[in-house]
Coordinates of C-alpha atoms (C1' of nucleotides) in Angstrom, one line a residue:
Chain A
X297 CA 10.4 7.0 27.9
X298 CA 12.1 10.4 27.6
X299 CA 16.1 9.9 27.5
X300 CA 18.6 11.2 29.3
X301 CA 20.4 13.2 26.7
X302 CA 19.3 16.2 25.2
X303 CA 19.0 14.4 21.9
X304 CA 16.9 12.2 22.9
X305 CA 14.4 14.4 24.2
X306 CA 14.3 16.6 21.3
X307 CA 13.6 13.3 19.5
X308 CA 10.8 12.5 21.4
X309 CA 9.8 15.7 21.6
X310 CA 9.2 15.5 17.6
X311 CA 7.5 12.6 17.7
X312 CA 5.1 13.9 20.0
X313 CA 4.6 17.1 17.7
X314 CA 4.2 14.6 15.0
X315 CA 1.8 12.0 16.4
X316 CA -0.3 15.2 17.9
X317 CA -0.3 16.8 14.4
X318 CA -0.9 13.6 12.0
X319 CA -4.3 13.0 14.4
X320 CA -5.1 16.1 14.3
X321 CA -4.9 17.2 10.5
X322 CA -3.9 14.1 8.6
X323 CA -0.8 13.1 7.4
X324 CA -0.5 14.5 4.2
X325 CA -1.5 18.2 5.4
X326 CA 1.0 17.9 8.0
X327 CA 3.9 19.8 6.9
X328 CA 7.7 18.9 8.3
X329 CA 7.9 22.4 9.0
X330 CA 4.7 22.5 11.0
X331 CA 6.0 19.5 12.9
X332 CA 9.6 21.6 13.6
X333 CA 7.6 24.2 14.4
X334 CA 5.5 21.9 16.9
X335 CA 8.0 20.7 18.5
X336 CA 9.7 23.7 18.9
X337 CA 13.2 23.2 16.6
X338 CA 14.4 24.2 13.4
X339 CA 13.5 22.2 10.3
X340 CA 16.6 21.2 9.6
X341 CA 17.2 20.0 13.2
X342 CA 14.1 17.6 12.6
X343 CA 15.4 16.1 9.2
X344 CA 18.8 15.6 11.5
X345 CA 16.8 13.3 13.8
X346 CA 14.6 11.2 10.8
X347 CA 15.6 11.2 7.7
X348 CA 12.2 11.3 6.1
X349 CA 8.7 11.9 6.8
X350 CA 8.2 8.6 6.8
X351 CA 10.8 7.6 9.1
X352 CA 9.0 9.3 11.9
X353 CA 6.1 7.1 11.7
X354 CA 8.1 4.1 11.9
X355 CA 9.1 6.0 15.8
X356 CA 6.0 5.5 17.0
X357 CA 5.2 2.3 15.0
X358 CA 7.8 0.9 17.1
X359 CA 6.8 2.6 20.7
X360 CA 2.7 0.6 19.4
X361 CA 4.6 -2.5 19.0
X362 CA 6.8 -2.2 22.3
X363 CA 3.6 -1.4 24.2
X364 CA 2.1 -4.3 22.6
X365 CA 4.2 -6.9 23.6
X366 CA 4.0 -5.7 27.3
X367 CA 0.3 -5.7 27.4
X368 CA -0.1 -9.2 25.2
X369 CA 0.3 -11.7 28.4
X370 CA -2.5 -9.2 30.9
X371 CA -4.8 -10.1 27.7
X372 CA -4.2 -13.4 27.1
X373 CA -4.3 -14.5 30.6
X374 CA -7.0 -16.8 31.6
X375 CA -8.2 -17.7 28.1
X376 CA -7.1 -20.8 26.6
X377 CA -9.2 -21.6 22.9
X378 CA -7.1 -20.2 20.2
X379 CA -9.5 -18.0 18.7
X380 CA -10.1 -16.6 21.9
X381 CA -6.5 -16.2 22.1
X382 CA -6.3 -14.6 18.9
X383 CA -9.1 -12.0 18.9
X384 CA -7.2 -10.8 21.9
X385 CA -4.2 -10.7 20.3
X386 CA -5.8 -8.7 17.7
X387 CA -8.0 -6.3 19.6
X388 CA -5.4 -5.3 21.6
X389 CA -3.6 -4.2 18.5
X390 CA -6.7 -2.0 17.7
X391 CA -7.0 -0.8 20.6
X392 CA -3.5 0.6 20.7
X393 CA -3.5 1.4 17.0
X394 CA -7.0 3.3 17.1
X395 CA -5.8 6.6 17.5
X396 CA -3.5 6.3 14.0
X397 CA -6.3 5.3 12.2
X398 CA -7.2 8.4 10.5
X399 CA -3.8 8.8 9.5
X400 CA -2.7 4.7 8.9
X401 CA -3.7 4.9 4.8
X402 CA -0.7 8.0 4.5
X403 CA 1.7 5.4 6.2
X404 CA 0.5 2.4 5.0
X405 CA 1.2 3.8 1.4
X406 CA 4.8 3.5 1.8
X407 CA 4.3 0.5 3.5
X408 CA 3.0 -1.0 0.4
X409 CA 5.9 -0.3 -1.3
X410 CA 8.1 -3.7 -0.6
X411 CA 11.1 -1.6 -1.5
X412 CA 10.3 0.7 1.1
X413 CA 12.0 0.0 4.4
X414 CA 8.9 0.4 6.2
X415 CA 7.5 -2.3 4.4
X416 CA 6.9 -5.5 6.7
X417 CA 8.4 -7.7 4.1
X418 CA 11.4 -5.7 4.3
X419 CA 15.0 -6.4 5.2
X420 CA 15.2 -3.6 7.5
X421 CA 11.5 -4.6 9.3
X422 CA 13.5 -8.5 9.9
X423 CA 13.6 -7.5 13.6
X424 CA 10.4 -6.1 14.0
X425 CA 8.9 -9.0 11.8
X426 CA 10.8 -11.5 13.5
X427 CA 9.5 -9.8 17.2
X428 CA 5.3 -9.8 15.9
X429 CA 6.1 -13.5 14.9
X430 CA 7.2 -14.2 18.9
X431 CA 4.1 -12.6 20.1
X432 CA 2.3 -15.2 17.6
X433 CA 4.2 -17.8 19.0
X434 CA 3.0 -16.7 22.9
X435 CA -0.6 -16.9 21.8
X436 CA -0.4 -20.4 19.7
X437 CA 2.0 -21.8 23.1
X438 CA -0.3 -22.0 25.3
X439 CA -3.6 -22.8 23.5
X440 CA -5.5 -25.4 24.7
X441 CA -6.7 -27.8 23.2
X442 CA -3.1 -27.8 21.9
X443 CA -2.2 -27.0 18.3
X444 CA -1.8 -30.3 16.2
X445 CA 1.8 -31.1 16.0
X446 CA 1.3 -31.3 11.9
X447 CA 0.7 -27.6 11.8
X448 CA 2.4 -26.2 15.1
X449 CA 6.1 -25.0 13.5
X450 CA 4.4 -23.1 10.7
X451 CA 1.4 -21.7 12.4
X452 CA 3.0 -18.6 13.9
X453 CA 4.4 -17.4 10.8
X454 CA 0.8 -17.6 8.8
X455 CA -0.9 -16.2 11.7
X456 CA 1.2 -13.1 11.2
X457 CA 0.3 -13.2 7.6
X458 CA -3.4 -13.2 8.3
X459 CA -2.9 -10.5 10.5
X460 CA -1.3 -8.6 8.3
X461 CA -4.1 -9.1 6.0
X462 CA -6.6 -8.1 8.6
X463 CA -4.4 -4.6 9.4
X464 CA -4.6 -4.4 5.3
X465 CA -8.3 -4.4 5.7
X466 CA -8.4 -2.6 9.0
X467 CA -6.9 0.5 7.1
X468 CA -9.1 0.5 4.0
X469 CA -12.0 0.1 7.0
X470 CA -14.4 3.1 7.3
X471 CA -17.2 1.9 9.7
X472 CA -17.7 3.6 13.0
X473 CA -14.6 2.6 14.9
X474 CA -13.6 -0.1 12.3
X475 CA -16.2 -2.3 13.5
X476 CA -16.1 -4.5 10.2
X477 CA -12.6 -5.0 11.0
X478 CA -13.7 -6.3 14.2
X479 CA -16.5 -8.5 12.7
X480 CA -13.9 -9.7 10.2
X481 CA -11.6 -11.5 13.3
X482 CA -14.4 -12.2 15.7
X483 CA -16.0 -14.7 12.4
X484 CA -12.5 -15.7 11.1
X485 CA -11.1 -16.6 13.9
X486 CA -12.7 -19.4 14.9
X487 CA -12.9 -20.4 11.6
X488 CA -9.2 -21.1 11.8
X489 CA -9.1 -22.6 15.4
X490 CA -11.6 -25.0 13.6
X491 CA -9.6 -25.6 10.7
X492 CA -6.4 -26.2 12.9
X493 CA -8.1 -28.5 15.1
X494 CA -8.8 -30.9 12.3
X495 CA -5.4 -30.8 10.4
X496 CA -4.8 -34.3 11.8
X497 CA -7.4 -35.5 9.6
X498 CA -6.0 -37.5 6.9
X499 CA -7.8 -35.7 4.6
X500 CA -6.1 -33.2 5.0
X501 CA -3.1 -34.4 4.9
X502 CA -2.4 -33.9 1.1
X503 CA -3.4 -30.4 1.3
X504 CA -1.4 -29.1 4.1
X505 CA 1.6 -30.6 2.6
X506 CA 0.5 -28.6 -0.4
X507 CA 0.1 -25.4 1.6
X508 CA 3.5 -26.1 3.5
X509 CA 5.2 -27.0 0.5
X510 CA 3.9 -23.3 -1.2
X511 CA 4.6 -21.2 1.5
X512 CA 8.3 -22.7 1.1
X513 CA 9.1 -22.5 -2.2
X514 CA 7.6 -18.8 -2.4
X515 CA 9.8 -18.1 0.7
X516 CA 12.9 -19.2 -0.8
X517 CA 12.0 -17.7 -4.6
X518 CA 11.8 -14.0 -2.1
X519 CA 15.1 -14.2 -1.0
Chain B
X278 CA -6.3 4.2 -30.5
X279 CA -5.1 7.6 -31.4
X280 CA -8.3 9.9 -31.3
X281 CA -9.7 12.2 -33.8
X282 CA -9.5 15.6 -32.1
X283 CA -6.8 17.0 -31.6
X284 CA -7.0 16.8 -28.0
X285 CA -7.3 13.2 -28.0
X286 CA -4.3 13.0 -30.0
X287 CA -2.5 15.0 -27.2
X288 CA -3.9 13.3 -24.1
X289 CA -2.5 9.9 -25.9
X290 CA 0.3 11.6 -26.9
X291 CA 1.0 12.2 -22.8
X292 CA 0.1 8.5 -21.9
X293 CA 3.0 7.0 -24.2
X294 CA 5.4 9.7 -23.6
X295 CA 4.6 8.5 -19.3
X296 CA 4.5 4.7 -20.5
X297 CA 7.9 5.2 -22.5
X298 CA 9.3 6.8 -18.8
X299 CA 8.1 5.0 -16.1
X300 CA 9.5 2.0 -18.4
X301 CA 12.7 3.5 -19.2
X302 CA 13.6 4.6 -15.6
X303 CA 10.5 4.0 -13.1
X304 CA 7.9 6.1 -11.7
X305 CA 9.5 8.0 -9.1
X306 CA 12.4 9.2 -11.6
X307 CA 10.1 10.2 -13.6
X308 CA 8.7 13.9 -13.2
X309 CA 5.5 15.3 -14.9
X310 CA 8.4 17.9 -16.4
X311 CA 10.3 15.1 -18.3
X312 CA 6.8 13.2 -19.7
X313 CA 5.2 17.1 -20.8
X314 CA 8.9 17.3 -22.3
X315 CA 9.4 14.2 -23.9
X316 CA 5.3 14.4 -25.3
X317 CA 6.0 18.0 -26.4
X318 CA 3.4 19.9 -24.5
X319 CA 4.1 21.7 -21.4
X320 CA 4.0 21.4 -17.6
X321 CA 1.2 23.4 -17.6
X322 CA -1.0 21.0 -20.1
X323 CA -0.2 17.8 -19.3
X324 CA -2.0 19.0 -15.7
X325 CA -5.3 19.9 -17.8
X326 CA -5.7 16.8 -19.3
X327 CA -4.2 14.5 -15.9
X328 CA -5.3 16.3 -12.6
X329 CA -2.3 14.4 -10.9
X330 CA 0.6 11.7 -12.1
X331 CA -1.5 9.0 -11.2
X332 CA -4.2 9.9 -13.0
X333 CA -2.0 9.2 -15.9
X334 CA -1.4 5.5 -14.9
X335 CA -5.3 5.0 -14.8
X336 CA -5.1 5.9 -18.4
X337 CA -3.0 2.7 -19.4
X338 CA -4.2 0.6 -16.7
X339 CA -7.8 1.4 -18.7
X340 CA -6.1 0.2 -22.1
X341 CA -4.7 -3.2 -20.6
X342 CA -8.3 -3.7 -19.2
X343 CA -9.8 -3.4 -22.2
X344 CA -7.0 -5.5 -24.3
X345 CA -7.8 -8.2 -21.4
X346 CA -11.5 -8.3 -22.4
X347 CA -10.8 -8.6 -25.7
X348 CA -8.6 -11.0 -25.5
X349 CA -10.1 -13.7 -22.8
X350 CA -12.3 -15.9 -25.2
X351 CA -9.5 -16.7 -27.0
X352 CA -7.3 -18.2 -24.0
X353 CA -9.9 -19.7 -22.4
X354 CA -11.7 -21.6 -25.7
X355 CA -11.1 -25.5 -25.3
X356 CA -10.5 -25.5 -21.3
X357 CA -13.2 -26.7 -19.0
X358 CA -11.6 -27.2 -15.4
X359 CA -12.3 -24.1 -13.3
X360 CA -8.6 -24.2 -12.1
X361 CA -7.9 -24.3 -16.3
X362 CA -9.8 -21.5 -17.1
X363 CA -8.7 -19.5 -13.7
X364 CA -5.3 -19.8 -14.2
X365 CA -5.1 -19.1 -17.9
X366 CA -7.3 -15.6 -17.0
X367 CA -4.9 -14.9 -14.4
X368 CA -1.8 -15.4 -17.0
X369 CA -3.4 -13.1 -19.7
X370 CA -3.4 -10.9 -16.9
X371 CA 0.5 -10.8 -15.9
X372 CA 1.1 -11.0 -19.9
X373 CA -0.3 -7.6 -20.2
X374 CA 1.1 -6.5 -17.4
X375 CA 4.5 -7.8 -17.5
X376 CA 6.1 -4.8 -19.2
X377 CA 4.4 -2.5 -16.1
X378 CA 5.8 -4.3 -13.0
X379 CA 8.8 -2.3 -12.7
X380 CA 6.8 0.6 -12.2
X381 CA 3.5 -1.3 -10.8
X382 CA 5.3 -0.4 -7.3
X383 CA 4.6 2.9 -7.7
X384 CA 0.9 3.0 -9.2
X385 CA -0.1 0.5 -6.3
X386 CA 0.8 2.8 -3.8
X387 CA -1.8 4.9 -3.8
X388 CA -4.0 1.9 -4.9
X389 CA -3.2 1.4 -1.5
X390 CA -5.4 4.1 0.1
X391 CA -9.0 3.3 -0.2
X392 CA -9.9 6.8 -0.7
X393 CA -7.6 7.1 -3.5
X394 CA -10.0 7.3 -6.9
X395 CA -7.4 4.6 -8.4
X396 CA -8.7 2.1 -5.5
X397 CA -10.2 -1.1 -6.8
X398 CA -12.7 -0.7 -3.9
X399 CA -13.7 3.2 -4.4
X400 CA -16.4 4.3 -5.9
X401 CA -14.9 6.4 -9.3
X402 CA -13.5 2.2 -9.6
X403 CA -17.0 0.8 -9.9
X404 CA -17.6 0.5 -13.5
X405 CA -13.7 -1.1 -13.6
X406 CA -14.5 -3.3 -11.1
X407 CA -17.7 -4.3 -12.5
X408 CA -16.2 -5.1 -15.3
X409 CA -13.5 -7.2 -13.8
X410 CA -16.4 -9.0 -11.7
X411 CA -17.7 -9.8 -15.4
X412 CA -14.6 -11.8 -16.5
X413 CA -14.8 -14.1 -13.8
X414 CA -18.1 -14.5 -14.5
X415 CA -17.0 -16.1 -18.1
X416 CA -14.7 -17.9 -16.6
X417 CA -16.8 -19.8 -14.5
X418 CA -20.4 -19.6 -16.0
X419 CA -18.9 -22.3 -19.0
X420 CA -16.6 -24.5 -16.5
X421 CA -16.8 -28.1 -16.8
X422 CA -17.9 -30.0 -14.4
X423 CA -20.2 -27.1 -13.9
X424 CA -19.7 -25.5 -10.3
X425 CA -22.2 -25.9 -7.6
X426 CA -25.0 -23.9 -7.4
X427 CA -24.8 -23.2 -3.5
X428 CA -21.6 -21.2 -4.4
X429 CA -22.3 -20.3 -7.8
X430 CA -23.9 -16.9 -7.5
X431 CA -20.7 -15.8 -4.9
X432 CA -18.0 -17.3 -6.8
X433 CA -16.9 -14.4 -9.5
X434 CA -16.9 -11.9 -6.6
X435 CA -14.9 -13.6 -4.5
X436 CA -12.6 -14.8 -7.4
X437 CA -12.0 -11.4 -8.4
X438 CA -10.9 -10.4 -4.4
X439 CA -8.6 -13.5 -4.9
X440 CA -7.3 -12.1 -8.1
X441 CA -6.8 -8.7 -5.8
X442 CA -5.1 -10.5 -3.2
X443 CA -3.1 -12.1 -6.1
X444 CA -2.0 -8.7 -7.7
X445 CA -1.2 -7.8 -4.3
X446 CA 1.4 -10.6 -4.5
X447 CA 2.3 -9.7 -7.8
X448 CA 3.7 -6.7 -7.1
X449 CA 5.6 -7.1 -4.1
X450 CA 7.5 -10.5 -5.8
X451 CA 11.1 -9.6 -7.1
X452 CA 11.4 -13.2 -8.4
X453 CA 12.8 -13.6 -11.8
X454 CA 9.6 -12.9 -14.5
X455 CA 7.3 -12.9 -11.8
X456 CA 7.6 -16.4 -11.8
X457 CA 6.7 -16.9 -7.5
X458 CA 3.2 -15.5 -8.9
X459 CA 3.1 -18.2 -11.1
X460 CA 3.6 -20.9 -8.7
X461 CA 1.3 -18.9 -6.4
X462 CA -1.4 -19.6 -8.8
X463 CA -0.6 -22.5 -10.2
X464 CA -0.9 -24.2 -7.0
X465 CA -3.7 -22.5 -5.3
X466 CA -5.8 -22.4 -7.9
X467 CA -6.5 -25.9 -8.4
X468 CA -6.9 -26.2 -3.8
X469 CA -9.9 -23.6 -4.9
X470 CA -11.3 -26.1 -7.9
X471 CA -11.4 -28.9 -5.0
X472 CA -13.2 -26.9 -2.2
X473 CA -15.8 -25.2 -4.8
X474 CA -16.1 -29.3 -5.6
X475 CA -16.8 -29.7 -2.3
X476 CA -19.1 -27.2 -1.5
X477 CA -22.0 -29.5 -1.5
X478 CA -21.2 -31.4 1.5
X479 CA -23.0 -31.1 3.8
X480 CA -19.8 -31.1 6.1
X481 CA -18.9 -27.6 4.6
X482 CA -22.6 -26.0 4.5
X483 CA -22.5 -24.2 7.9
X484 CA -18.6 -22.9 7.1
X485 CA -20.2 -21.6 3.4
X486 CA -23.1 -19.8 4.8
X487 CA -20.7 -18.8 7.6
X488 CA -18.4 -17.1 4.8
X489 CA -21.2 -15.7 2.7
X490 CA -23.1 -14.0 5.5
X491 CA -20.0 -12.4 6.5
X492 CA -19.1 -11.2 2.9
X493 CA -22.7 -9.9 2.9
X494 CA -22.2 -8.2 6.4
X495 CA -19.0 -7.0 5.4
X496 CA -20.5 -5.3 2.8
X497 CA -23.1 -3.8 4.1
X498 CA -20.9 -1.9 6.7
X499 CA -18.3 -1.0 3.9
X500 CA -21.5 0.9 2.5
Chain C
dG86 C1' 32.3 15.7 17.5
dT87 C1' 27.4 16.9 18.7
dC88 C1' 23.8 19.6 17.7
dT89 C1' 21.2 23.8 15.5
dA90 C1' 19.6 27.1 12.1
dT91 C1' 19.1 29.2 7.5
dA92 C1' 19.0 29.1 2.6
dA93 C1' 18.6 26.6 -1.5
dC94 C1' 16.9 22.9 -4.5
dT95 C1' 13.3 19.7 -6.6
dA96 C1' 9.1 18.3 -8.2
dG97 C1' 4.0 18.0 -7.8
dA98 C1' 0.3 20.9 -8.4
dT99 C1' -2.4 25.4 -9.4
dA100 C1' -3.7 30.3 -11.4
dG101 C1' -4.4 33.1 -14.7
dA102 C1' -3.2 35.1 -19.3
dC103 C1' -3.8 34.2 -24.4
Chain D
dG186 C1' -6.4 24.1 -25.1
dT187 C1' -2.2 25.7 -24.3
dC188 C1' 1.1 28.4 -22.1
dT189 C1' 4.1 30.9 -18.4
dA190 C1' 4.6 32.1 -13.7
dT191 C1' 4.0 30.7 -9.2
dC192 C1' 3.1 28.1 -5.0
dT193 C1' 3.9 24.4 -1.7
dA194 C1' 6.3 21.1 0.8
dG195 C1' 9.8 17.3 1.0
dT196 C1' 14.6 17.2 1.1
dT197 C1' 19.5 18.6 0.9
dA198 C1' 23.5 21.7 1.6
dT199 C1' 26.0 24.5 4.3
dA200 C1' 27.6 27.3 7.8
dG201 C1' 28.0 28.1 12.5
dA202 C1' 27.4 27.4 17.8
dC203 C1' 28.3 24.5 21.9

DNA sequence: GTCTATAACTAGATAGAC
DNA sequence: GTCTATCTAGTTATAGAC
């Protein structure tokens, strides 16, 4: 984790100070020069490393969502009903995530902001984006029953929209170790594996070509 | 509009002076020194009346709410379709809004953060947010066919967290006039006119009380 | 050319005088 | 209610060391 060059270290070296700070005080009253100080180097020497104070959040976004995608198969292993498949998808995310929670809402701010490289909409997040929408993909693979072939191309992609929506929630969440957020997946997701499992219906039909349809034409009216 | 008292006269004075800003250049560009500047008060002032720059967008979001109100018997008188009358609140809505959604990016950010007083969810929101709850409630009380009393007593809540989740869209989407918010609505809202159709089937009862138990859970934690 | 340190600048927010 | 002076913290500029 810590690289070879002396860069690299002091890099890490501010994240740590960073991370160590923003859970213990917030981010807001945790001050750039606090976090230089931290870490040992001059102010100036952190705003050489990261641009912005938000920039350093996006470091150890991207060590979570490394960390993630090694630990997603462990979890996944040996259960094979979608919405088993996604709560622990999801909880694993918590679980990693839990010790930013005090201090998501100061990064989710800029988040918000689709403008904001940090967003998850954003140009600059495409890697990151595309990446979460591959560890969808793992957990939707291997399902069993299998996804219905009507639904299967797309279903990644709007999984990662409903988690996003749930890690929307999951920061305005202020139970006891975001337990509602918890409720939330353990009620909805089986709510979709049911709702996938009958999108052969024909029914249905007419309203998942609606929904396809949407999602398409608001696609290309983003770009 | 413009207040007796003289401070009332000043504290609107502030408000159109930020309006005339954010419009002209955005919200970030704009500092509290130009809007005290351009409203001919000082720093120093503008801070008595506002406690913080986006206390001053509350001030106009307040107005629109109000104009909103006012307005709603007029656009929905002679529609009876639920998805009608939904989507022609939702349009008064982005009307009045239209001239903010350059800047919206900026008042939604700390929107964003639950603990934030300009939250829709928080509590110093309630009396907004009850009022917002009471819109939908016009919309649907007089909708023709009349909507199913299983979902009737749920239905303006969770119409307003769709209009939420709406806004949500609304602000991120760079299209041209909004329009992908448009089509968002345009197409969803009749998919929501069909299932509230449904929602005495006996099919759907167990998914309905499974939704409404989890609102009501949810809820309760969020307390 | 790669790193580090110090000083200066900007803008949100506050304190205290009138 | 209104002002001026001041503080704080994110960010930038710049100069120097390895």
């Amino acid at each position: 984790m810590t690289g070879r060059t002396r860069g690299e270290q002091t890099k890490a070296a501010i994240i740590d100070a960073a991370l160590a700070l923003f859970t213990e005080r917030g981010f807001d009253a945790t001050t750039m020069r606090a976090i230089a100080e931290s870490a040992g180097v001059s102010l100036g020497n952190a705003y050489y490393y990261f641009r912005s104070k938000d920039e350093l959040v996006q470091g150890f976004y991207d060590r979570t969502a490394v960390e993630h995608g090694e630990r997603l198969p462990e979890v996944l292993d040996g259960l094979d009903g979608l919405a088993d498949r996604l709560t622990a998808h999801l909880d694993l995310w918590f679980e990693l995530m839990a010790p930013q929670h005090p201090f998501a809402v100061g990064f989710f701010r800029n988040a918000a902001d689709p403008a904001s490289p940090l967003s998850p909409f954003s140009a600059a997040s495409a890697p990151a984006r595309t990446a979460a929408i591959e560890l969808m993909e793992r957990v939707v693979e291997d399902a069993a029953p299998p996804v219905p072939a009507t639904v299967r191309a797309q279903l990644p992609e709007v999984l990662w929209l409903y988690h996003m929506g749930v890690v929307l929630f999951w920061v305005h969440d202020r139970s006891v170790e975001q337990a509602a957020t918890r409720l939330l997946v353990r009620r909805t997701a089986p709510m979709i594996e049911r709702v996938v499992a009958l999108a052969d219906l024909p029914a249905l039909q007419a309203t998942i070509v609606d929904l396809t349809t949407l999602l398409a034409d608001l696609k290309a009216m983003a770009g």
